mmCIF file of C-alpha atoms in Angstrom:
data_model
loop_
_atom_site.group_PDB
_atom_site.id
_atom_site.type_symbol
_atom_site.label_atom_id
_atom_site.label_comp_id
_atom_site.label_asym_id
_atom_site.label_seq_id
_atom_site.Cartn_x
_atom_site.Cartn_y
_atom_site.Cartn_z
ATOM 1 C CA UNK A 1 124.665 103.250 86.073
ATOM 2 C CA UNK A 2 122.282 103.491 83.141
ATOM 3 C CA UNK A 3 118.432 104.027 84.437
ATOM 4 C CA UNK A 4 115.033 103.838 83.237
ATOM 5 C CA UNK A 5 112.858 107.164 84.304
ATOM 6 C CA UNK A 6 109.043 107.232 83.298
ATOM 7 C CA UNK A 7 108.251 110.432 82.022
ATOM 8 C CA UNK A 8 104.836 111.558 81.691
ATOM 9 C CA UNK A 9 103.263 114.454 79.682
ATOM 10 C CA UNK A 10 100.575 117.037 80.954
ATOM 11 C CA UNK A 11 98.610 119.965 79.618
ATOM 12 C CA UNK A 12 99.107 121.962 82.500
ATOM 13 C CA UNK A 13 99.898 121.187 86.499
ATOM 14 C CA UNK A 14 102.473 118.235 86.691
ATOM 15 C CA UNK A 15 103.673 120.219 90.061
ATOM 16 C CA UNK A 16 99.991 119.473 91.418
ATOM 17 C CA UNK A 17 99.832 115.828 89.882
ATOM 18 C CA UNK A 18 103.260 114.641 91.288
ATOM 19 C CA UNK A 19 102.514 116.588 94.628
ATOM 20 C CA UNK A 20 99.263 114.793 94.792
ATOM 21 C CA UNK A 21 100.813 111.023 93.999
ATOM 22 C CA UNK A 22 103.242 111.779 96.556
ATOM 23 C CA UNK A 23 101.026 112.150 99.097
ATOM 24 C CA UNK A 24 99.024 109.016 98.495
ATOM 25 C CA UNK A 25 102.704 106.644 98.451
ATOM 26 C CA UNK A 26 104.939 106.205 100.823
ATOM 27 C CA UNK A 27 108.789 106.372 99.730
ATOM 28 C CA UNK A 28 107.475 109.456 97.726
ATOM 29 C CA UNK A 29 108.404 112.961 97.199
ATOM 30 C CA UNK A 30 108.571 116.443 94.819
ATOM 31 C CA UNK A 31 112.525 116.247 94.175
ATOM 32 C CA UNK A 32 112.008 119.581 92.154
ATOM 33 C CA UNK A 33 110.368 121.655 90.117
ATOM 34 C CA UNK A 34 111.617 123.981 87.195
ATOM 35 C CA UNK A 35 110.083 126.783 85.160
ATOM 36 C CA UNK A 36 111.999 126.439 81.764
ATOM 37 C CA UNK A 37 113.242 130.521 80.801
ATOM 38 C CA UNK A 38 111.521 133.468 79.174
ATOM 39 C CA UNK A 39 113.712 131.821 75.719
ATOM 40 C CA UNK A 40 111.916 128.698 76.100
ATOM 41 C CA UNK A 41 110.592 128.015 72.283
ATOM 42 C CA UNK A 42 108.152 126.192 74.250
ATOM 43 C CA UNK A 43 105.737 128.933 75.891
ATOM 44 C CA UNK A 44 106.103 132.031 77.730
ATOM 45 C CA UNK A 45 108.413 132.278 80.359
ATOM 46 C CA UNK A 46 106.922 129.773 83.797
ATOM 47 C CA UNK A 47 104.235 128.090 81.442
ATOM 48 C CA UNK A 48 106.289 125.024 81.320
ATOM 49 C CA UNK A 49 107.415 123.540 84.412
ATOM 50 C CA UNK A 50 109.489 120.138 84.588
ATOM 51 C CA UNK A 51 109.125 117.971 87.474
ATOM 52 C CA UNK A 52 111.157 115.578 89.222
ATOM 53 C CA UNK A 53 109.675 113.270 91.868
ATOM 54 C CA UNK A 54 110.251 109.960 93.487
ATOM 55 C CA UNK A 55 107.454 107.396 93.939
ATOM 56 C CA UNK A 56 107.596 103.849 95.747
ATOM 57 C CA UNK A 57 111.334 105.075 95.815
ATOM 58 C CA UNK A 58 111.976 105.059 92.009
ATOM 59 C CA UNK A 59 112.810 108.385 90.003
ATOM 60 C CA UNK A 60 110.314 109.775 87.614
ATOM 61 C CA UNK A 61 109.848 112.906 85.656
ATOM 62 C CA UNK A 62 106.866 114.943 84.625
ATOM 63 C CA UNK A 63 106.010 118.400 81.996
ATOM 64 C CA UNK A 64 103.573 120.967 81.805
ATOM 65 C CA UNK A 65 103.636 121.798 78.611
ATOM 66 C CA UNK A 66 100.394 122.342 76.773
ATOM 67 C CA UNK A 67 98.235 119.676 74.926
ATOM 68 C CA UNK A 68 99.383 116.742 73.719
ATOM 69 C CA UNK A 69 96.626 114.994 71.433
ATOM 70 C CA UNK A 70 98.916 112.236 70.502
ATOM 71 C CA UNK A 71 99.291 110.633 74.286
ATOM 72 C CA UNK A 72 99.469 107.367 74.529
ATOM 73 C CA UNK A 73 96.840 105.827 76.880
ATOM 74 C CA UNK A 74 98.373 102.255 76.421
ATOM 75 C CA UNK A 75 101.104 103.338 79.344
ATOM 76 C CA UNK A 76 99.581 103.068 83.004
ATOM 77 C CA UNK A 77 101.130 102.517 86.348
ATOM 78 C CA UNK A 78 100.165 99.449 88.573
ATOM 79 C CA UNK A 79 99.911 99.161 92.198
ATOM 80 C CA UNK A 80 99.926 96.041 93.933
ATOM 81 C CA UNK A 81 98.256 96.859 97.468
ATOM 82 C CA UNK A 82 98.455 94.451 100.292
ATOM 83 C CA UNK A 83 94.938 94.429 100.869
ATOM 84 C CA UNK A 84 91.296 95.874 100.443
ATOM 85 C CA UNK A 85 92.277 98.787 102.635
ATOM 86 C CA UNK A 86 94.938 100.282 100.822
ATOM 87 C CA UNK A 87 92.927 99.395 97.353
ATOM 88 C CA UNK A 88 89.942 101.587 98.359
ATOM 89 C CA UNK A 89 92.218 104.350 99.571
ATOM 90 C CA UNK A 90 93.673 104.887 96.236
ATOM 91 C CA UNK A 91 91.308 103.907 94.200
ATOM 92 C CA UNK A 92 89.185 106.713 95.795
ATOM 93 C CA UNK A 93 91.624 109.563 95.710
ATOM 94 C CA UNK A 94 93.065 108.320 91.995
ATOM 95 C CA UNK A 95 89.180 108.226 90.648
ATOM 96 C CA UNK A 96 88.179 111.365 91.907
ATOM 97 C CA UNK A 97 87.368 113.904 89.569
ATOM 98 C CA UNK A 98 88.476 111.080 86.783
ATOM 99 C CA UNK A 99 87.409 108.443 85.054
ATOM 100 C CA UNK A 100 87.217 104.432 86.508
ATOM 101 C CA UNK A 101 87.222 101.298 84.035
ATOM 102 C CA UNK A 102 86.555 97.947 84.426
ATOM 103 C CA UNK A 103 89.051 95.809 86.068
ATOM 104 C CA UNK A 104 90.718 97.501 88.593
ATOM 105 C CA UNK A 105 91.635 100.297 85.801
ATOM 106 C CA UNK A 106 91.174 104.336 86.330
ATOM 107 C CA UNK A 107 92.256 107.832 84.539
ATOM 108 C CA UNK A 108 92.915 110.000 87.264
ATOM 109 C CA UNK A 109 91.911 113.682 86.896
ATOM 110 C CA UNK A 110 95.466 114.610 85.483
ATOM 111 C CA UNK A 111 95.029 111.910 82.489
ATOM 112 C CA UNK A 112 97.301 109.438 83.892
ATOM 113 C CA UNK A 113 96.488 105.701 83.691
ATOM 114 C CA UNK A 114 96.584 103.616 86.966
ATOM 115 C CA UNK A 115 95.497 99.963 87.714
ATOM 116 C CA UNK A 116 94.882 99.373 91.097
ATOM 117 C CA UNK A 117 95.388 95.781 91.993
ATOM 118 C CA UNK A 118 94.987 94.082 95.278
ATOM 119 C CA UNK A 119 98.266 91.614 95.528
ATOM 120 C CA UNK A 120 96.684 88.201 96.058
ATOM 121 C CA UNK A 121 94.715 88.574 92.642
ATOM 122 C CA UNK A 122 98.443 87.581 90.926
ATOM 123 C CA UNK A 123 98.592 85.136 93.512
ATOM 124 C CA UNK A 124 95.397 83.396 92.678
ATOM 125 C CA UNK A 125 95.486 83.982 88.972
ATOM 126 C CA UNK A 126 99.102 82.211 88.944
ATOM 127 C CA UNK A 127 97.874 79.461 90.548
ATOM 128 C CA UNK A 128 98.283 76.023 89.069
ATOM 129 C CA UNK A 129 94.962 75.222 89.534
ATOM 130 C CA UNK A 130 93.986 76.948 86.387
ATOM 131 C CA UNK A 131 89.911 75.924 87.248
ATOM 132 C CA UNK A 132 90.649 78.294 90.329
ATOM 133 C CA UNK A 133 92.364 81.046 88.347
ATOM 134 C CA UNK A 134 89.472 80.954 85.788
ATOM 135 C CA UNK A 135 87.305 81.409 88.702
ATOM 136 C CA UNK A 136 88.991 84.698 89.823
ATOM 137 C CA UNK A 137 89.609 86.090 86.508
ATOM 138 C CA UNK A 138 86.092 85.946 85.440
ATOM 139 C CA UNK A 139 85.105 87.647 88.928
ATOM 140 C CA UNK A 140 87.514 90.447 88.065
ATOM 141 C CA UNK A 141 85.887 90.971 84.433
ATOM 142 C CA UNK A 142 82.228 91.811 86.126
ATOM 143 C CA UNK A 143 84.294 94.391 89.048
ATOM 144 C CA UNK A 144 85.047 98.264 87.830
ATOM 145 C CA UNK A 145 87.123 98.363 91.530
ATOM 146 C CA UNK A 146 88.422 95.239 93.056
ATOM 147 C CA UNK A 147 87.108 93.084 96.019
ATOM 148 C CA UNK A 148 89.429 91.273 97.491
ATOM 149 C CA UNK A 149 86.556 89.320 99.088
ATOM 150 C CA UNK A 150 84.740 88.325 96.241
ATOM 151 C CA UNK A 151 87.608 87.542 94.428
ATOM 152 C CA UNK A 152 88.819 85.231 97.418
ATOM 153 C CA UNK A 153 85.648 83.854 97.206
ATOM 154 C CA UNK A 154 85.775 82.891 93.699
ATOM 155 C CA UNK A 155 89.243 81.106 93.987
ATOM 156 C CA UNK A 156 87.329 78.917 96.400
ATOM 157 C CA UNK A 157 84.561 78.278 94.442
ATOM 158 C CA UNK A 158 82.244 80.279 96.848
#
């Protein structure tokens, strides 16, 4: 069966990065990791390592292999948490020793983009009461993290 498998690009420590994303998920793992040769035209033998790894269940694939200054920032990953809970957990380990944004949006400390996004925000924003939607996405544009209080409130015209 033909797949799609995100592959992401690092400087240096994809092993750490994919470790550390593992551990925050559940359904997640390090499949393996490979130091390309000593003939590698890419680096001296062990600089560049190629990761395989499994988040939320699906199959992804990572590199070490030295800067990049063409990366693409307009790529990130989005997490739909059940509640405010789970939204603070990651959003504090994924911000730390990164950078947040506005709207739920962060670069972790490995340059990866995430948005973390508490699941009733695409409930209210879809609703057909587009008065209440407005309501909750203008909330959202004045948060950096996401409340899932305030943005209740909002959709009720608290």
């Amino acid at each position: 069966m033909t797949r799609i498998i995100p592959s992401l690009w690092y400087a240096e420590k994809a092993d750490e990065a994919a470790a550390f994303y593992a551990a925050l998920l559940p359904d997640s793992r390090v499949d393996s990791v490979t130091s390309l040769p000593a003939d590698s035209p890419s680096g001296p033998a062990g600089s560049v390592k190629v990761v395989s790894f499994t988040l939320l269940g699906r199959p992804f694939m990572a590199m070490s292999a030295g800067p990049f200054e063409r990366f693409n920032h307009a790529i990130s990953f989005m997490i739909e948490c059940d509640g405010q809970e789970e939204v603070d957990r990651l959003w504090d380990a994924l911000s730390e020793g990164g950078e947040v944004e506005q709207c739920g949006w962060l670069r972790d400390r490995y340059g990866v983009s995430w948005q973390i996004v508490p699941k009733a925000l695409g409930e209210m924003m879809m609703d057909p009461d587009r008065t209440k939607a407005a309501r909750v996405a203008q909330a959202m544009m004045t948060m950096v993290k996401l409340d899932v209080a305030e943005l209740k409130r909002a959709y009720h015209g608290a």
